[in-house]
Short mmCIF file of C-alpha atoms in Angstrom, two decimals:
data_model
loop_
_atom_site.label_atom_id
_atom_site.label_comp_id
_atom_site.label_asym_id
_atom_site.label_seq_id
_atom_site.Cartn_x
_atom_site.Cartn_y
_atom_site.Cartn_z
CA MET A 264 88.35 77.54 118.40
CA LYS A 265 86.15 77.91 121.28
CA ARG A 266 84.59 80.78 120.31
CA ILE A 267 83.93 79.46 116.97
CA ARG A 268 82.90 76.02 118.43
CA LEU A 269 80.06 77.92 120.94
CA PHE A 270 79.31 80.48 117.87
CA ILE A 271 78.28 77.49 115.64
CA TRP A 272 76.56 75.79 118.35
CA ALA A 273 74.42 79.14 119.34
CA VAL A 274 73.49 79.70 116.20
CA SER A 275 72.36 75.86 115.22
CA LEU A 276 70.35 76.10 118.49
CA MET A 277 69.08 79.34 117.13
CA LEU A 278 67.81 77.98 113.81
CA VAL A 279 66.20 75.09 115.67
CA ALA A 280 63.83 77.03 117.96
CA CYS A 281 62.87 79.14 115.05
CA SER A 282 61.56 76.31 112.84
CA SER A 283 59.82 75.04 115.47
CA ILE A 284 57.79 78.25 115.97
CA SER A 285 54.36 78.30 113.67
CA ASN A 286 53.51 80.79 110.97
CA LYS A 287 51.04 82.39 113.56
CA ASP A 288 53.94 82.83 116.43
CA THR A 289 55.94 86.05 117.20
CA ILE A 290 59.88 86.51 117.95
CA ALA A 291 59.07 88.19 120.73
CA LYS A 292 58.01 84.54 122.30
CA LEU A 293 61.87 83.47 122.06
CA ARG A 294 62.25 85.57 124.91
CA HIS A 295 60.29 82.87 126.67
CA MET A 296 62.37 79.91 125.34
CA HIS A 297 64.93 78.13 127.08
CA ILE A 298 68.25 78.08 125.11
CA GLU A 299 71.50 76.35 126.67
CA ILE A 300 74.65 76.96 125.39
CA LYS A 301 77.04 73.99 125.93
CA GLU A 302 80.64 73.80 124.83
CA GLU A 303 80.54 70.84 121.91
CA LYS A 304 83.40 70.05 120.03
CA ILE A 305 83.19 70.64 115.85
CA GLU A 306 85.43 68.65 114.00
CA GLY A 307 87.63 70.48 111.62
CA GLY A 308 85.66 74.04 113.33
CA LEU A 309 88.66 76.04 112.38
CA GLU A 310 89.04 74.50 108.77
CA LYS A 311 85.65 75.51 108.37
CA ALA A 312 85.89 79.04 109.77
CA MET A 313 88.44 79.50 107.13
CA LEU A 314 86.74 77.98 104.40
CA SER A 315 83.81 80.69 105.21
CA TYR A 316 85.56 83.10 104.85
CA GLN A 317 87.90 82.21 101.29
CA ARG A 318 84.03 81.89 100.15
CA PHE A 319 83.51 85.23 101.37
CA LEU A 320 86.34 86.54 99.87
CA GLU A 321 85.63 84.73 96.80
CA GLU A 322 82.45 85.64 96.24
CA THR A 323 82.45 89.27 97.69
CA PRO A 324 85.26 90.55 96.87
CA ASP A 325 84.79 93.83 97.62
CA SER A 326 83.11 95.05 100.47
CA ALA A 327 82.92 96.93 103.75
CA LEU A 328 83.69 93.59 105.52
CA THR A 329 86.34 92.50 103.24
CA PRO A 330 89.36 94.14 105.35
CA ASP A 331 87.90 92.22 108.34
CA ALA A 332 87.75 88.97 106.49
CA ILE A 333 91.48 89.24 105.25
CA ARG A 334 92.65 89.62 108.48
CA ARG A 335 90.54 86.64 110.26
CA LEU A 336 91.26 84.32 107.32
CA ALA A 337 95.19 85.93 107.93
CA ASP A 338 94.84 84.97 111.75
CA LEU A 339 93.23 81.46 111.55
CA LYS A 340 96.37 80.16 108.74
CA ILE A 341 98.59 81.15 111.71
CA GLU A 342 96.62 80.02 114.32
CA LYS A 343 96.32 76.58 112.75
CA GLU A 344 99.87 76.23 112.86
CA TYR A 345 101.02 77.81 115.96
CA GLY A 346 97.55 78.90 117.85
CA THR A 347 96.94 82.30 118.40
CA LEU A 348 99.75 84.72 118.53
CA THR A 349 97.95 87.30 119.93
CA THR A 350 98.49 85.91 123.69
CA GLY A 351 101.92 88.22 123.83
CA ALA A 352 99.97 91.39 122.95
CA GLU A 353 97.09 90.40 125.33
CA SER A 354 99.61 90.50 128.15
CA ALA A 355 100.40 93.79 126.93
CA GLU A 356 97.48 95.63 127.33
CA ARG A 357 97.28 98.20 129.98
CA ALA A 358 97.09 96.55 133.52
CA PRO A 359 94.67 97.19 136.02
CA ALA A 360 94.95 99.83 138.65
CA LEU A 361 97.70 99.08 141.05
CA PRO A 362 96.13 98.32 144.50
CA ALA A 363 97.02 100.23 147.62
CA PRO A 364 100.54 100.16 148.31
CA LYS A 365 100.67 97.86 151.85
CA ARG A 366 103.24 98.33 154.41
CA ALA A 367 106.25 97.22 152.28
CA THR A 368 109.06 94.82 153.58
CA ARG A 369 111.85 96.99 153.41
CA PRO A 370 115.15 95.34 152.57
CA LYS A 371 118.01 95.29 154.93
CA ILE A 372 120.63 96.08 152.52
CA ALA A 373 124.55 96.20 153.65
CA LEU A 374 126.43 97.24 150.68
CA VAL A 375 130.03 96.18 150.71
CA VAL A 376 132.15 98.54 148.57
CA GLY A 377 135.38 98.38 146.97
CA THR A 378 136.16 96.77 143.47
CA PRO A 379 133.51 95.31 141.14
CA SER A 380 134.52 91.63 142.21
CA ASP A 381 133.62 92.45 145.78
CA GLN A 382 130.45 90.94 147.16
CA ALA A 383 127.30 93.33 146.26
CA LEU A 384 124.81 92.08 148.89
CA ALA A 385 126.16 91.13 152.51
CA HIS A 386 122.96 89.33 153.00
CA ILE A 387 122.86 87.86 149.66
CA PRO A 388 124.21 84.44 149.21
CA VAL A 389 127.90 84.28 148.08
CA HIS A 390 127.85 84.08 144.29
CA ASP A 391 130.34 81.90 142.54
CA GLU A 392 129.68 82.75 138.88
CA SER A 393 131.97 85.53 137.80
CA GLU A 394 131.27 89.16 137.31
CA ALA A 395 130.70 87.88 133.20
CA ASP A 396 128.46 84.83 133.69
CA PHE A 397 126.56 87.22 136.27
CA GLU A 398 126.30 89.86 133.23
CA ARG A 399 124.95 86.95 130.77
CA ARG A 400 122.38 85.46 133.48
CA ALA A 401 121.12 89.00 134.33
CA THR A 402 120.92 90.32 130.69
CA ARG A 403 119.23 86.98 129.30
CA LYS A 404 116.67 87.29 126.63
CA GLN A 405 113.46 87.96 128.75
CA PRO A 406 110.52 85.03 129.36
CA VAL A 407 108.35 86.94 126.61
CA ASP A 408 107.24 84.76 123.70
CA SER A 409 109.42 85.82 121.21
CA MET A 410 112.19 84.23 119.20
CA ILE A 411 113.15 88.24 118.43
CA ALA A 412 116.63 87.34 120.35
CA ALA A 413 117.20 84.24 117.84
CA ALA A 414 120.00 84.21 115.13
CA ASP A 415 118.66 85.97 111.95
CA LYS A 416 118.20 82.60 109.83
CA PRO A 417 115.32 80.64 109.09
CA ILE A 418 114.31 77.32 111.27
CA GLU A 419 115.90 74.99 109.84
CA GLY A 420 113.66 71.34 109.76
CA ALA A 421 110.81 73.30 109.68
CA ASP A 422 107.68 71.89 108.12
CA ASP A 423 107.49 72.96 104.60
CA LEU A 424 103.21 72.81 104.97
CA GLU A 425 103.44 75.20 108.22
CA ARG A 426 105.75 77.60 106.63
CA ALA A 427 103.33 77.80 103.61
CA GLY A 428 100.80 78.42 106.04
CA THR A 429 102.35 81.32 107.14
CA ARG A 430 103.81 82.46 103.95
CA GLU A 431 100.05 82.58 102.76
CA ALA A 432 99.20 85.00 106.23
CA ILE A 433 102.19 87.22 105.51
CA ALA A 434 101.13 87.30 102.18
CA LEU A 435 97.44 88.27 103.28
CA TYR A 436 98.68 90.84 105.41
CA LYS A 437 100.57 92.24 103.08
CA LYS A 438 97.42 92.37 100.57
CA LEU A 439 95.46 94.01 103.27
CA LEU A 440 97.90 96.97 104.04
CA ASN A 441 98.15 97.28 100.42
CA ASP A 442 94.58 97.73 99.51
CA TYR A 443 93.45 98.87 102.63
CA PRO A 444 95.71 101.32 104.01
CA LEU A 445 93.31 102.93 106.50
CA TYR A 446 91.63 99.79 107.61
CA GLU A 447 91.34 100.76 111.28
CA ARG A 448 93.27 98.01 112.67
CA ASN A 449 96.13 98.14 110.07
CA ASP A 450 98.11 98.39 113.58
CA GLN A 451 97.00 94.93 114.91
CA VAL A 452 97.98 93.51 111.33
CA LEU A 453 101.75 94.59 111.71
CA TYR A 454 101.84 92.89 114.93
CA GLN A 455 100.33 89.64 113.52
CA MET A 456 102.43 89.77 110.74
CA SER A 457 105.76 90.66 112.48
CA ARG A 458 105.02 87.43 114.78
CA ALA A 459 104.56 85.19 111.43
CA TYR A 460 108.13 86.71 110.51
CA GLU A 461 109.38 85.49 113.71
CA GLU A 462 108.18 82.18 113.50
CA LEU A 463 109.76 81.86 110.02
CA GLY A 464 112.91 82.74 111.96
CA GLN A 465 113.02 85.97 109.65
CA ILE A 466 114.03 88.17 112.14
CA LYS A 467 114.97 91.52 109.57
CA GLU A 468 111.72 91.15 108.36
CA ALA A 469 109.91 91.10 111.78
CA MET A 470 112.01 94.18 112.53
CA ALA A 471 111.37 96.05 109.72
CA VAL A 472 107.52 95.38 110.17
CA MET A 473 107.84 96.43 114.01
CA ASP A 474 110.01 99.45 112.63
CA ARG A 475 107.09 100.55 110.51
CA MET A 476 104.35 99.85 113.42
CA VAL A 477 106.12 102.51 115.90
CA ARG A 478 106.48 104.95 113.34
CA ASP A 479 102.84 104.76 112.46
CA PHE A 480 101.01 103.55 114.95
CA PRO A 481 102.83 105.01 118.36
CA ARG A 482 99.54 104.52 120.18
CA SER A 483 98.55 101.02 119.61
CA ARG A 484 98.02 98.92 122.42
CA TYR A 485 100.26 96.82 121.46
CA ILE A 486 103.16 99.33 121.15
CA ASP A 487 104.79 98.33 124.44
CA GLU A 488 105.26 95.05 123.69
CA VAL A 489 106.75 95.98 120.34
CA GLN A 490 109.30 98.40 121.32
CA PHE A 491 110.08 95.56 123.68
CA ARG A 492 111.11 93.03 121.48
CA ARG A 493 112.85 95.43 119.60
CA ALA A 494 114.78 96.83 122.22
CA GLU A 495 115.74 93.10 123.07
CA TYR A 496 117.05 92.66 119.59
CA PHE A 497 119.19 95.95 119.98
CA PHE A 498 120.18 94.90 123.03
CA ALA A 499 121.60 91.51 122.32
CA HIS A 500 123.08 92.92 119.34
CA ARG A 501 125.10 95.46 121.15
CA HIS A 502 122.72 98.18 119.43
CA TYR A 503 122.75 100.30 122.98
CA LEU A 504 121.89 103.42 122.19
CA ASP A 505 118.72 102.16 119.80
CA ALA A 506 117.89 99.57 123.08
CA GLU A 507 117.98 102.78 125.29
CA ASP A 508 115.22 104.58 123.19
CA ALA A 509 112.78 101.43 122.81
CA TYR A 510 113.02 100.68 126.59
CA ALA A 511 112.84 104.36 127.93
CA SER A 512 109.31 104.80 125.60
CA ILE A 513 107.92 101.60 127.61
CA VAL A 514 108.87 103.39 130.88
CA ASP A 515 107.74 107.06 129.78
CA ILE A 516 104.39 104.67 129.52
CA GLY A 517 104.67 104.03 133.27
CA VAL A 518 103.10 101.71 135.53
CA SER A 519 100.02 101.05 133.37
CA SER A 520 102.62 98.82 130.79
CA SER A 521 103.02 95.37 132.31
CA PHE A 522 105.82 95.68 130.56
CA TYR A 523 106.95 98.73 133.19
CA GLU A 524 109.48 97.20 135.39
CA ILE A 525 111.42 94.43 133.19
CA ALA A 526 111.73 97.49 130.98
CA LEU A 527 113.37 100.01 133.93
CA HIS A 528 115.24 96.93 134.76
CA LYS A 529 117.19 96.73 130.91
CA LEU A 530 117.12 100.44 130.32
CA GLY A 531 119.28 100.33 133.68
CA TRP A 532 121.59 97.44 131.96
CA THR A 533 121.51 99.30 128.84
CA PHE A 534 123.36 102.33 130.49
CA TYR A 535 125.52 99.77 132.38
CA LYS A 536 126.75 98.69 129.36
CA GLN A 537 127.33 102.01 128.29
CA GLU A 538 129.62 102.77 131.12
CA LEU A 539 127.09 105.21 132.42
CA TYR A 540 126.49 104.22 135.58
CA GLU A 541 125.24 106.74 137.30
CA ASP A 542 122.03 106.43 134.89
CA ALA A 543 122.32 103.54 135.17
CA LEU A 544 121.81 103.99 139.37
CA HIS A 545 119.21 106.18 138.84
CA ARG A 546 117.23 103.26 136.95
CA PHE A 547 117.92 100.25 138.65
CA ILE A 548 116.65 102.66 142.88
CA ALA A 549 114.16 103.62 140.77
CA LEU A 550 112.91 100.27 140.03
CA MET A 551 113.48 99.36 144.09
CA ASP A 552 111.34 102.62 144.76
CA HIS A 553 109.05 101.11 142.64
CA LYS A 554 108.35 97.89 144.44
CA VAL A 555 108.54 99.14 147.83
CA SER A 556 105.70 101.72 146.81
CA VAL A 557 103.50 98.87 145.67
CA GLY A 558 104.19 96.43 148.86
CA TYR A 559 106.92 94.19 147.53
CA ASP A 560 108.08 91.76 150.19
CA PHE A 561 111.75 91.64 149.40
CA GLU A 562 111.64 88.43 151.66
CA GLN A 563 109.03 86.63 149.74
CA THR A 564 110.33 83.21 148.22
CA GLU A 565 106.89 82.33 146.63
CA ASP A 566 107.95 83.71 143.42
CA GLU A 567 111.78 82.75 142.52
CA GLN A 568 112.11 84.34 139.45
CA GLU A 569 111.76 87.98 140.84
CA ARG A 570 113.27 87.32 143.75
CA LYS A 571 116.66 86.80 141.91
CA ARG A 572 115.65 89.65 140.10
CA ALA A 573 115.32 91.75 142.80
CA GLU A 574 118.65 90.32 144.05
CA ASP A 575 120.36 90.83 141.15
CA THR A 576 119.16 94.52 140.67
CA PHE A 577 121.06 95.08 144.38
CA ARG A 578 124.24 93.30 142.99
CA ILE A 579 124.21 95.64 140.12
CA ILE A 580 123.84 98.86 142.17
CA SER A 581 126.48 97.36 144.40
CA LEU A 582 128.58 96.91 141.19
CA SER A 583 127.51 100.28 139.65
CA PHE A 584 129.12 102.48 143.29
CA SER A 585 132.31 100.28 143.10
CA SER A 586 132.50 101.53 139.68
CA LEU A 587 132.24 104.79 140.38
CA GLY A 588 134.86 104.88 143.21
CA GLY A 589 133.21 103.14 145.91
CA ALA A 590 132.37 104.47 149.39
CA ASP A 591 132.43 107.76 148.71
CA SER A 592 130.26 107.31 145.49
CA VAL A 593 127.71 105.86 147.85
CA VAL A 594 127.38 108.62 150.51
CA GLU A 595 127.42 111.19 147.38
CA TYR A 596 125.01 109.53 145.79
#
């Protein structure tokens, strides 16, 4: 929306500038003119942009710009109802290089081995929650802007006009994929279409689109987010082998993925749920090693969510050792 307003404002200023120059003047004189670009609210900017794309498609149904016009029109229909859906994908773009490691504050760990119900770490406050409650909390759907782990049914009470706009967008995405199978941004089209299906609560359809994306565009810049959404769906539905494959594909990408740490954490839980405790330990301890390597302060209290995740990881490490036989398994490992 902001980009649309700035673009229209800049174009209008340029037109005014051009109209003020006599026929004897030259375009080169424009470089000496001061043009101020400022934020200006234009009512109905998004609707006007949609109308312009619609008119272009009606008047020029087949040109080199047609695929882009179809995609943008569909994107704008989604944006009108939900805001942009590409935020999640943008967060999944390759993270910048990691800073040089600083001296890490290593945690003082005292493992308490015995039965799985024993306290996991001596320095962590005693948990009142049961093991079952701990598992539910530690493995609940992660805070990614997605409905992928929701029930497989449409959202009740959704506005009919909203749903109509989203369905129109999906129809445009389908047309684009069908008519222009070699369009260079079809991975983005599939990504947006899967998000649109999620907004409608049509999770199976969203999963089918993401499966196609994984198959056809394994190197897409959206692939780690898509794989994470698939993995969360599989994990929530106890399809642990499928979840394992999806989480592992993100771990294989490495630290360049912004989903690396959480995927490694959930991959450990996937093995734990299959009672593959040693495989789970490899992933949980790899996660802690990674945090040490980037200088993570285990005693920090600013990021409460991150602190709890670290504590939970130490606790599940202790439970894994307990399941493997207690103190002897720690020494052996």
